[in-house]
Amino acid sequence: MSTDTHEPIEPIEISEGQLRSMTADMDEMHHATLPVMKEALAEWSELHRQMRSGIAKVVPSRRGFLMGAGVTLGGLALAACGSSKSSTGAGGSATSPTSGTSTTTGGKLTGDLAVVALAASLENLAVQTYAAGISAATAGKLGAVPPAVVTFAQTAKSHHTQHAQAWNAVLAGAGKPMVTGVDKTVKDAVVDPAFAKVTDVGGLATLALTLENAAAATYLEAISVVSAPAGIKTAATIEPVELQHAAILNFVLGKYPVPDTFTKMDGARPVTDVIA
Amino acid sequence: MSVDERAIGSLIDESSDLHRDSMHTTHASLQELVEVGREDATDRPEVHVSSAERNPLLRHGIGGGKALTALGAGGALLALMARPAFADQSSDVQMLQTATSIEILAVATYTAALALPFAGSLPKVVQTFATTTKQQHMDHQQAFSAAVRALGGQPQTKPDPVLLDVVNKAKPGLTGPVPLVELAITLEMGAAETYVAFVTTLTDKNARDTTASIMGVEAQHVAVLNAVKALVGAGHPEYITLPPPAAKLPAAAGSVGFPDAFYPYAMARPAAEGAVK
């Protein structure tokens, strides 16, 4: 880990005003994108309304979405667990106050909707993990935490919350219950063991990077296999954002921020993952 | 300036590794491509072919290129948007040709940027980024060209005419790092947003997968450039190191790289804009 998390926080040397102005501009841009998402969700909801009424046929995924891709879990776990230098970490699991008490697994869904449920569960897990990281930082368990890192975590958490809401809106539009649970397969095998060993910002960033890359890979695979155009559109507007998160995390970790000329499906999660 | 030379060396090694499998197609002089494109843009024959497009994107692009209009390309853009696409080419081929044309321009622009008088004074990480990004765009260009050929189309060899106009208009103002980074952001955003839009429209699976595997990379370029712009603009290029001095960065720097929860496509280029004519 090349990030020095023990460096004392020094006074801010960059004009906050300048950066806040930029942030405000970007916030406006962000809100301008929301209608796009609503449009995509409306398209998808209409499709499912037609499917229910028999106007449109259900088109199964071009192939079983990521069936058998669970073999990538080992690599995912390896990447996540190799980042921390102490076994005395932030403690416990990444379960946070955001985790829902009523869990919809999405286990009975098939085709595109199974992919949607998987996506929602991955987003919920990301929200949960960032929340747990922020809590650990606030409790002083990660040493000195730079303000920029806190902002990153809060913003990324907000993005993932919105992504989860978008996917759940699709489920709701299709008359299906929302997914409030997380991808338990990834949580149990990757997040919880890694989070328990996190002792600093670098360890947390490495774990977050693993999740961001897994989400991006899953969406890339989803774009390739889902049938509904609105589903492709939804995944296509989220995948680049996860990769932007990953780029900044790479940068913070001292790694080249754009490591791949072509993004990969390696690490994509299968719909066979347990959601709970 | 605090630059970790070892990290830079590692970066260069990584860059070489990343491209060890890259293709080695001979490229025409990138500068020549820009010049050819400029001539083409100023003396382009009118197109009289009409086509019943299956998607409004193919006629207008998504969002109508508002940001580019703001940059001064409004007239040319509106004129181009009014043009019909080409009936003798599939929509997928047109989109892939347009994507190729965007990549050609990106390569030419990064090449020109690296030759600017102040380029050598840019932070080493930024120089490495420009070099690596240029190579990535070359690889993207080749990938799109291969996808065009796979569909029986003719690969594009010229830059996107509208974006080329944007670049040419920006050139006189490229007297320092900030306007240069802003131009790069414009091109990268144009590429990323176009590909997001195309992914939702392409019908050929291979074409869609190829485009999807590239759009996120351009979005990452945008994120890095946004961060670079913020730090350079604030007068602290010395913070652009790997890793950066995180403790010295203001809180707002943590989110400046990724402003949108959902990637926009208001700047997506029309599908036929860069199609072979």
Short mmCIF file of N, CA, C and O in Angstrom, two decimals, chain B residues 51-171:
data_model
loop_
_atom_site.label_atom_id
_atom_site.label_comp_id
_atom_site.label_asym_id
_atom_site.label_seq_id
_atom_site.Cartn_x
_atom_site.Cartn_y
_atom_site.Cartn_z
N SER B 51 -32.81 8.88 -45.62
CA SER B 51 -32.90 7.55 -45.05
C SER B 51 -33.95 7.54 -43.96
O SER B 51 -34.07 8.46 -43.18
N ALA B 52 -34.72 6.48 -43.96
CA ALA B 52 -35.70 6.31 -42.88
C ALA B 52 -34.95 5.72 -41.71
O ALA B 52 -34.66 4.53 -41.69
N GLU B 53 -34.61 6.57 -40.77
CA GLU B 53 -33.84 6.09 -39.63
C GLU B 53 -34.74 5.36 -38.66
O GLU B 53 -35.90 5.70 -38.46
N ARG B 54 -34.15 4.37 -38.03
CA ARG B 54 -34.93 3.61 -37.08
C ARG B 54 -34.87 4.22 -35.69
O ARG B 54 -35.56 3.79 -34.78
N ASN B 55 -34.03 5.18 -35.48
CA ASN B 55 -33.89 5.75 -34.15
C ASN B 55 -33.59 7.23 -34.27
O ASN B 55 -32.76 7.62 -35.08
N PRO B 56 -34.24 8.06 -33.47
CA PRO B 56 -33.98 9.49 -33.54
C PRO B 56 -32.51 9.84 -33.33
O PRO B 56 -32.03 10.86 -33.83
N LEU B 57 -31.81 9.01 -32.58
CA LEU B 57 -30.39 9.27 -32.34
C LEU B 57 -29.64 9.41 -33.65
O LEU B 57 -28.73 10.23 -33.78
N LEU B 58 -30.01 8.60 -34.63
CA LEU B 58 -29.29 8.58 -35.88
C LEU B 58 -29.49 9.89 -36.66
O LEU B 58 -28.67 10.26 -37.48
N ARG B 59 -30.56 10.55 -36.38
CA ARG B 59 -30.80 11.82 -37.07
C ARG B 59 -30.21 13.00 -36.29
O ARG B 59 -29.69 13.92 -36.85
N HIS B 60 -30.32 12.93 -34.98
CA HIS B 60 -30.03 14.13 -34.21
C HIS B 60 -28.96 13.97 -33.14
O HIS B 60 -28.45 14.96 -32.64
N GLY B 61 -28.64 12.78 -32.80
CA GLY B 61 -27.79 12.62 -31.64
C GLY B 61 -28.65 12.87 -30.42
O GLY B 61 -29.75 13.43 -30.52
N ILE B 62 -28.16 12.45 -29.29
CA ILE B 62 -28.94 12.66 -28.07
C ILE B 62 -28.55 13.99 -27.46
O ILE B 62 -27.39 14.26 -27.24
N GLY B 63 -29.53 14.79 -27.21
CA GLY B 63 -29.27 16.05 -26.52
C GLY B 63 -28.83 17.16 -27.44
O GLY B 63 -28.73 18.30 -27.04
N GLY B 64 -28.55 16.85 -28.67
CA GLY B 64 -28.23 17.91 -29.62
C GLY B 64 -26.89 18.58 -29.40
O GLY B 64 -26.62 19.63 -29.95
N GLY B 65 -26.00 17.98 -28.63
CA GLY B 65 -24.67 18.53 -28.49
C GLY B 65 -24.63 19.92 -27.88
O GLY B 65 -23.94 20.81 -28.36
N LYS B 66 -25.33 20.08 -26.77
CA LYS B 66 -25.42 21.40 -26.16
C LYS B 66 -24.06 21.96 -25.78
O LYS B 66 -23.77 23.13 -26.00
N ALA B 67 -23.24 21.12 -25.18
CA ALA B 67 -21.96 21.62 -24.71
C ALA B 67 -21.08 22.06 -25.88
O ALA B 67 -20.34 23.03 -25.78
N LEU B 68 -21.15 21.35 -26.97
CA LEU B 68 -20.35 21.73 -28.12
C LEU B 68 -20.87 23.04 -28.70
O LEU B 68 -20.09 23.88 -29.15
N THR B 69 -22.15 23.22 -28.66
CA THR B 69 -22.71 24.49 -29.11
C THR B 69 -22.13 25.62 -28.29
O THR B 69 -21.73 26.66 -28.81
N ALA B 70 -22.04 25.37 -27.01
CA ALA B 70 -21.49 26.39 -26.12
C ALA B 70 -20.04 26.69 -26.45
O ALA B 70 -19.56 27.79 -26.20
N LEU B 71 -19.36 25.74 -27.05
CA LEU B 71 -17.96 25.94 -27.39
C LEU B 71 -17.80 26.64 -28.73
O LEU B 71 -16.69 26.88 -29.18
N GLY B 72 -18.86 26.92 -29.39
CA GLY B 72 -18.75 27.69 -30.61
C GLY B 72 -18.95 26.90 -31.87
O GLY B 72 -18.81 27.43 -32.97
N ALA B 73 -19.26 25.66 -31.76
CA ALA B 73 -19.45 24.84 -32.95
C ALA B 73 -20.92 24.73 -33.32
O ALA B 73 -21.31 23.90 -34.11
N GLY B 74 -21.71 25.57 -32.72
CA GLY B 74 -23.15 25.46 -32.86
C GLY B 74 -23.63 25.46 -34.30
O GLY B 74 -24.44 24.63 -34.68
N GLY B 75 -23.13 26.43 -35.09
CA GLY B 75 -23.60 26.52 -36.46
C GLY B 75 -23.35 25.26 -37.25
O GLY B 75 -24.26 24.71 -37.87
N ALA B 76 -22.10 24.82 -37.21
CA ALA B 76 -21.75 23.61 -37.96
C ALA B 76 -22.52 22.41 -37.44
O ALA B 76 -22.97 21.57 -38.21
N LEU B 77 -22.67 22.36 -36.14
CA LEU B 77 -23.35 21.22 -35.54
C LEU B 77 -24.81 21.17 -35.98
O LEU B 77 -25.32 20.13 -36.39
N LEU B 78 -25.47 22.32 -35.91
CA LEU B 78 -26.87 22.34 -36.30
C LEU B 78 -27.04 21.98 -37.76
O LEU B 78 -27.97 21.27 -38.14
N ALA B 79 -26.11 22.46 -38.59
CA ALA B 79 -26.18 22.13 -40.01
C ALA B 79 -26.03 20.64 -40.21
O ALA B 79 -26.75 20.02 -41.00
N LEU B 80 -25.10 20.06 -39.48
CA LEU B 80 -24.85 18.64 -39.65
C LEU B 80 -26.03 17.82 -39.14
O LEU B 80 -26.40 16.81 -39.74
N MET B 81 -26.59 18.28 -38.03
CA MET B 81 -27.72 17.53 -37.46
C MET B 81 -28.91 17.51 -38.42
O MET B 81 -29.71 16.59 -38.39
N ALA B 82 -28.99 18.52 -39.25
CA ALA B 82 -30.11 18.60 -40.17
C ALA B 82 -29.95 17.66 -41.35
O ALA B 82 -30.88 17.42 -42.10
N ARG B 83 -28.72 17.14 -41.51
CA ARG B 83 -28.48 16.28 -42.66
C ARG B 83 -29.02 14.88 -42.44
O ARG B 83 -28.94 14.34 -41.34
N PRO B 84 -29.50 14.28 -43.51
CA PRO B 84 -29.93 12.89 -43.38
C PRO B 84 -28.72 11.96 -43.33
O PRO B 84 -27.62 12.33 -43.73
N ALA B 85 -28.94 10.79 -42.87
CA ALA B 85 -27.87 9.82 -42.85
C ALA B 85 -27.81 9.13 -44.21
O ALA B 85 -28.44 9.55 -45.16
N PHE B 86 -27.06 8.08 -44.27
CA PHE B 86 -26.79 7.47 -45.57
C PHE B 86 -27.52 6.14 -45.70
O PHE B 86 -27.36 5.25 -44.89
N ALA B 87 -28.30 6.07 -46.75
CA ALA B 87 -29.18 4.92 -46.89
C ALA B 87 -28.44 3.65 -47.25
O ALA B 87 -28.92 2.56 -47.02
N ASP B 88 -27.22 3.81 -47.82
CA ASP B 88 -26.53 2.63 -48.30
C ASP B 88 -25.65 2.00 -47.23
O ASP B 88 -24.88 1.11 -47.51
N GLN B 89 -25.72 2.47 -46.04
CA GLN B 89 -24.93 1.88 -44.99
C GLN B 89 -25.84 1.52 -43.83
O GLN B 89 -26.79 2.23 -43.54
N SER B 90 -25.50 0.45 -43.19
CA SER B 90 -26.30 0.10 -42.04
C SER B 90 -26.04 1.11 -40.93
O SER B 90 -24.99 1.73 -40.86
N SER B 91 -27.01 1.24 -40.09
CA SER B 91 -26.85 2.18 -38.97
C SER B 91 -25.66 1.80 -38.10
O SER B 91 -24.92 2.66 -37.63
N ASP B 92 -25.48 0.51 -37.89
CA ASP B 92 -24.36 0.07 -37.07
C ASP B 92 -23.03 0.50 -37.68
O ASP B 92 -22.13 0.98 -36.97
N VAL B 93 -22.89 0.33 -38.98
CA VAL B 93 -21.64 0.71 -39.63
C VAL B 93 -21.40 2.21 -39.50
O VAL B 93 -20.28 2.66 -39.21
N GLN B 94 -22.45 2.97 -39.68
CA GLN B 94 -22.30 4.43 -39.54
C GLN B 94 -21.83 4.81 -38.15
O GLN B 94 -20.94 5.65 -37.98
N MET B 95 -22.43 4.19 -37.15
CA MET B 95 -22.02 4.52 -35.78
C MET B 95 -20.57 4.13 -35.52
O MET B 95 -19.81 4.88 -34.89
N LEU B 96 -20.19 2.97 -36.04
CA LEU B 96 -18.81 2.53 -35.83
C LEU B 96 -17.82 3.41 -36.59
O LEU B 96 -16.70 3.67 -36.12
N GLN B 97 -18.21 3.87 -37.76
CA GLN B 97 -17.35 4.79 -38.50
C GLN B 97 -17.23 6.12 -37.76
O GLN B 97 -16.15 6.71 -37.70
N THR B 98 -18.33 6.58 -37.21
CA THR B 98 -18.28 7.83 -36.44
C THR B 98 -17.39 7.65 -35.21
O THR B 98 -16.60 8.54 -34.87
N ALA B 99 -17.52 6.52 -34.56
CA ALA B 99 -16.67 6.24 -33.40
C ALA B 99 -15.20 6.24 -33.81
O ALA B 99 -14.34 6.80 -33.12
N THR B 100 -14.91 5.63 -34.97
CA THR B 100 -13.53 5.63 -35.47
C THR B 100 -13.05 7.05 -35.69
O THR B 100 -11.90 7.40 -35.35
N SER B 101 -13.91 7.87 -36.27
CA SER B 101 -13.50 9.24 -36.57
C SER B 101 -13.22 10.04 -35.30
O SER B 101 -12.34 10.91 -35.28
N ILE B 102 -13.94 9.73 -34.25
CA ILE B 102 -13.70 10.40 -32.96
C ILE B 102 -12.35 9.98 -32.40
O ILE B 102 -11.58 10.79 -31.88
N GLU B 103 -12.04 8.69 -32.54
CA GLU B 103 -10.76 8.19 -32.04
C GLU B 103 -9.59 8.77 -32.84
O GLU B 103 -8.55 9.11 -32.27
N ILE B 104 -9.78 8.88 -34.14
CA ILE B 104 -8.73 9.47 -34.98
C ILE B 104 -8.42 10.88 -34.52
O ILE B 104 -7.25 11.28 -34.39
N LEU B 105 -9.46 11.63 -34.25
CA LEU B 105 -9.25 13.01 -33.79
C LEU B 105 -8.60 13.05 -32.42
O LEU B 105 -7.74 13.90 -32.15
N ALA B 106 -9.00 12.15 -31.55
CA ALA B 106 -8.40 12.11 -30.21
C ALA B 106 -6.91 11.83 -30.30
O ALA B 106 -6.10 12.49 -29.63
N VAL B 107 -6.53 10.88 -31.14
CA VAL B 107 -5.11 10.56 -31.30
C VAL B 107 -4.35 11.78 -31.83
O VAL B 107 -3.27 12.14 -31.32
N ALA B 108 -4.91 12.40 -32.83
CA ALA B 108 -4.26 13.57 -33.42
C ALA B 108 -4.13 14.71 -32.41
O ALA B 108 -3.11 15.39 -32.36
N THR B 109 -5.15 14.87 -31.60
CA THR B 109 -5.13 15.96 -30.62
C THR B 109 -4.10 15.71 -29.52
O THR B 109 -3.36 16.62 -29.13
N TYR B 110 -4.06 14.48 -29.03
CA TYR B 110 -3.04 14.18 -28.00
C TYR B 110 -1.64 14.29 -28.58
O TYR B 110 -0.70 14.74 -27.90
N THR B 111 -1.49 13.89 -29.84
CA THR B 111 -0.18 14.02 -30.49
C THR B 111 0.22 15.49 -30.55
O THR B 111 1.36 15.85 -30.21
N ALA B 112 -0.71 16.32 -30.98
CA ALA B 112 -0.43 17.75 -31.07
C ALA B 112 -0.18 18.34 -29.68
O ALA B 112 0.71 19.20 -29.51
N ALA B 113 -0.93 17.88 -28.71
CA ALA B 113 -0.79 18.42 -27.35
C ALA B 113 0.60 18.14 -26.79
O ALA B 113 1.22 18.99 -26.15
N LEU B 114 1.10 16.94 -27.06
CA LEU B 114 2.41 16.56 -26.53
C LEU B 114 3.53 17.36 -27.19
O LEU B 114 4.66 17.38 -26.68
N ALA B 115 3.22 17.99 -28.32
CA ALA B 115 4.23 18.79 -29.02
C ALA B 115 4.13 20.28 -28.70
O ALA B 115 4.93 21.07 -29.19
N LEU B 116 3.18 20.67 -27.89
CA LEU B 116 3.04 22.09 -27.54
C LEU B 116 4.25 22.54 -26.72
O LEU B 116 4.86 21.74 -26.00
N PRO B 117 4.60 23.82 -26.82
CA PRO B 117 5.81 24.32 -26.16
C PRO B 117 5.85 24.07 -24.66
O PRO B 117 6.93 23.84 -24.10
N PHE B 118 4.69 24.12 -24.02
CA PHE B 118 4.67 23.97 -22.56
C PHE B 118 4.46 22.52 -22.12
O PHE B 118 4.39 22.23 -20.92
N ALA B 119 4.35 21.62 -23.07
CA ALA B 119 4.05 20.22 -22.72
C ALA B 119 5.10 19.63 -21.79
O ALA B 119 4.79 18.87 -20.87
N GLY B 120 6.35 20.00 -22.03
CA GLY B 120 7.43 19.45 -21.22
C GLY B 120 7.41 19.91 -19.78
O GLY B 120 8.05 19.30 -18.91
N SER B 121 6.69 21.00 -19.52
CA SER B 121 6.62 21.51 -18.15
C SER B 121 5.40 20.98 -17.40
O SER B 121 5.22 21.29 -16.22
N LEU B 122 4.58 20.20 -18.08
CA LEU B 122 3.43 19.60 -17.39
C LEU B 122 3.93 18.57 -16.38
O LEU B 122 5.01 18.00 -16.55
N PRO B 123 3.17 18.33 -15.34
CA PRO B 123 3.56 17.27 -14.39
C PRO B 123 3.83 15.96 -15.14
O PRO B 123 3.13 15.63 -16.10
N LYS B 124 4.83 15.26 -14.69
CA LYS B 124 5.22 14.02 -15.38
C LYS B 124 4.06 13.04 -15.48
O LYS B 124 3.90 12.34 -16.49
N VAL B 125 3.26 13.01 -14.44
CA VAL B 125 2.12 12.08 -14.46
C VAL B 125 1.17 12.47 -15.60
O VAL B 125 0.61 11.59 -16.27
N VAL B 126 1.01 13.77 -15.81
CA VAL B 126 0.12 14.23 -16.88
C VAL B 126 0.71 13.87 -18.24
O VAL B 126 -0.02 13.46 -19.16
N GLN B 127 2.02 14.04 -18.38
CA GLN B 127 2.65 13.68 -19.65
C GLN B 127 2.49 12.18 -19.92
O GLN B 127 2.20 11.77 -21.06
N THR B 128 2.69 11.40 -18.90
CA THR B 128 2.52 9.95 -19.06
C THR B 128 1.07 9.62 -19.41
O THR B 128 0.80 8.76 -20.26
N PHE B 129 0.17 10.32 -18.75
CA PHE B 129 -1.26 10.11 -19.03
C PHE B 129 -1.56 10.42 -20.50
O PHE B 129 -2.26 9.65 -21.18
N ALA B 130 -1.03 11.53 -20.99
CA ALA B 130 -1.30 11.91 -22.38
C ALA B 130 -0.75 10.87 -23.35
O ALA B 130 -1.41 10.49 -24.33
N THR B 131 0.45 10.40 -23.07
CA THR B 131 1.07 9.40 -23.94
C THR B 131 0.28 8.08 -23.92
O THR B 131 0.01 7.48 -24.97
N THR B 132 -0.07 7.66 -22.73
CA THR B 132 -0.80 6.40 -22.60
C THR B 132 -2.20 6.50 -23.19
O THR B 132 -2.67 5.58 -23.87
N THR B 133 -2.84 7.63 -22.93
CA THR B 133 -4.20 7.83 -23.44
C THR B 133 -4.21 7.87 -24.96
O THR B 133 -5.11 7.32 -25.61
N LYS B 134 -3.21 8.51 -25.51
CA LYS B 134 -3.09 8.54 -26.98
C LYS B 134 -3.02 7.10 -27.53
O LYS B 134 -3.70 6.75 -28.50
N GLN B 135 -2.20 6.28 -26.90
CA GLN B 135 -2.07 4.89 -27.35
C GLN B 135 -3.39 4.14 -27.19
O GLN B 135 -3.78 3.34 -28.06
N GLN B 136 -4.08 4.42 -26.09
CA GLN B 136 -5.37 3.75 -25.89
C GLN B 136 -6.36 4.14 -26.98
O GLN B 136 -7.12 3.30 -27.48
N HIS B 137 -6.34 5.40 -27.36
CA HIS B 137 -7.24 5.84 -28.44
C HIS B 137 -6.85 5.19 -29.77
O HIS B 137 -7.72 4.90 -30.60
N MET B 138 -5.57 5.00 -29.99
CA MET B 138 -5.14 4.30 -31.21
C MET B 138 -5.70 2.88 -31.23
O MET B 138 -6.17 2.39 -32.27
N ASP B 139 -5.64 2.25 -30.08
CA ASP B 139 -6.18 0.89 -29.99
C ASP B 139 -7.70 0.88 -30.18
O ASP B 139 -8.26 -0.04 -30.80
N HIS B 140 -8.35 1.89 -29.64
CA HIS B 140 -9.80 1.99 -29.83
C HIS B 140 -10.13 2.19 -31.31
O HIS B 140 -11.08 1.58 -31.83
N GLN B 141 -9.35 3.04 -31.94
CA GLN B 141 -9.57 3.28 -33.37
C GLN B 141 -9.48 1.98 -34.16
O GLN B 141 -10.32 1.68 -35.02
N GLN B 142 -8.47 1.20 -33.85
CA GLN B 142 -8.29 -0.07 -34.56
C GLN B 142 -9.43 -1.04 -34.26
O GLN B 142 -9.88 -1.78 -35.14
N ALA B 143 -9.88 -1.02 -33.03
CA ALA B 143 -10.98 -1.91 -32.65
C ALA B 143 -12.26 -1.53 -33.40
O ALA B 143 -12.99 -2.41 -33.90
N PHE B 144 -12.54 -0.25 -33.48
CA PHE B 144 -13.74 0.18 -34.20
C PHE B 144 -13.61 -0.12 -35.69
O PHE B 144 -14.59 -0.53 -36.34
N SER B 145 -12.42 0.08 -36.23
CA SER B 145 -12.22 -0.22 -37.65
C SER B 145 -12.42 -1.70 -37.92
O SER B 145 -13.03 -2.09 -38.94
N ALA B 146 -11.93 -2.52 -37.02
CA ALA B 146 -12.12 -3.96 -37.18
C ALA B 146 -13.60 -4.32 -37.12
O ALA B 146 -14.08 -5.19 -37.88
N ALA B 147 -14.32 -3.64 -36.24
CA ALA B 147 -15.76 -3.90 -36.14
C ALA B 147 -16.49 -3.47 -37.41
O ALA B 147 -17.44 -4.12 -37.85
N VAL B 148 -16.03 -2.37 -38.00
CA VAL B 148 -16.62 -1.92 -39.27
C VAL B 148 -16.40 -2.97 -40.35
O VAL B 148 -17.32 -3.35 -41.08
N ARG B 149 -15.16 -3.43 -40.44
CA ARG B 149 -14.83 -4.45 -41.45
C ARG B 149 -15.65 -5.71 -41.23
O ARG B 149 -16.09 -6.35 -42.19
N ALA B 150 -15.85 -6.07 -39.98
CA ALA B 150 -16.61 -7.29 -39.67
C ALA B 150 -18.04 -7.19 -40.18
O ALA B 150 -18.67 -8.21 -40.47
N LEU B 151 -18.53 -5.97 -40.30
CA LEU B 151 -19.89 -5.77 -40.81
C LEU B 151 -19.90 -5.46 -42.30
O LEU B 151 -20.93 -5.08 -42.85
N GLY B 152 -18.73 -5.59 -42.92
CA GLY B 152 -18.65 -5.36 -44.35
C GLY B 152 -18.55 -3.90 -44.75
O GLY B 152 -18.72 -3.56 -45.92
N GLY B 153 -18.26 -3.05 -43.81
CA GLY B 153 -18.16 -1.62 -44.10
C GLY B 153 -16.73 -1.18 -44.39
O GLY B 153 -15.78 -1.95 -44.25
N GLN B 154 -16.63 0.07 -44.76
CA GLN B 154 -15.32 0.66 -45.06
C GLN B 154 -14.86 1.46 -43.85
O GLN B 154 -15.54 2.42 -43.45
N PRO B 155 -13.72 1.13 -43.27
CA PRO B 155 -13.25 1.87 -42.10
C PRO B 155 -13.03 3.35 -42.40
O PRO B 155 -12.57 3.71 -43.49
N GLN B 156 -13.36 4.16 -41.46
CA GLN B 156 -13.15 5.60 -41.59
C GLN B 156 -11.67 5.93 -41.37
O GLN B 156 -11.01 5.30 -40.54
N THR B 157 -11.17 6.89 -42.13
CA THR B 157 -9.76 7.30 -41.97
C THR B 157 -9.63 8.78 -41.65
O THR B 157 -8.53 9.29 -41.53
N LYS B 158 -10.76 9.44 -41.52
CA LYS B 158 -10.73 10.89 -41.27
C LYS B 158 -11.33 11.21 -39.91
O LYS B 158 -12.16 10.47 -39.41
N PRO B 159 -10.93 12.33 -39.36
CA PRO B 159 -11.48 12.70 -38.05
C PRO B 159 -12.91 13.20 -38.14
O PRO B 159 -13.35 13.65 -39.20
N ASP B 160 -13.59 13.13 -37.03
CA ASP B 160 -14.96 13.63 -36.95
C ASP B 160 -14.94 15.12 -37.34
O ASP B 160 -14.22 15.93 -36.74
N PRO B 161 -15.71 15.51 -38.35
CA PRO B 161 -15.60 16.88 -38.86
C PRO B 161 -16.05 17.95 -37.88
O PRO B 161 -15.44 19.03 -37.83
N VAL B 162 -17.06 17.67 -37.12
CA VAL B 162 -17.56 18.71 -36.20
C VAL B 162 -16.61 18.88 -35.02
O VAL B 162 -16.27 20.00 -34.62
N LEU B 163 -16.18 17.76 -34.48
CA LEU B 163 -15.24 17.85 -33.36
C LEU B 163 -13.90 18.42 -33.83
O LEU B 163 -13.22 19.12 -33.08
N LEU B 164 -13.53 18.13 -35.06
CA LEU B 164 -12.30 18.70 -35.60
C LEU B 164 -12.40 20.22 -35.64
O LEU B 164 -11.44 20.93 -35.31
N ASP B 165 -13.57 20.71 -35.98
CA ASP B 165 -13.78 22.15 -35.99
C ASP B 165 -13.62 22.72 -34.58
O ASP B 165 -13.05 23.80 -34.39
N VAL B 166 -14.12 21.99 -33.61
CA VAL B 166 -13.98 22.42 -32.22
C VAL B 166 -12.50 22.50 -31.85
O VAL B 166 -12.03 23.48 -31.24
N VAL B 167 -11.75 21.47 -32.24
CA VAL B 167 -10.32 21.45 -31.92
C VAL B 167 -9.59 22.60 -32.62
O VAL B 167 -8.79 23.31 -32.00
N ASN B 168 -9.89 22.80 -33.88
CA ASN B 168 -9.21 23.86 -34.62
C ASN B 168 -9.51 25.24 -34.05
O ASN B 168 -8.63 26.11 -33.99
N LYS B 169 -10.73 25.44 -33.60
CA LYS B 169 -11.08 26.73 -33.00
C LYS B 169 -10.42 26.92 -31.65
O LYS B 169 -10.16 28.03 -31.21
N ALA B 170 -10.16 25.81 -30.98
CA ALA B 170 -9.54 25.90 -29.66
C ALA B 170 -8.04 26.11 -29.74
O ALA B 170 -7.42 26.61 -28.79
N LYS B 171 -7.44 25.72 -30.85
CA LYS B 171 -5.97 25.72 -30.97
C LYS B 171 -5.31 27.04 -30.59
O LYS B 171 -4.33 27.04 -29.83
#
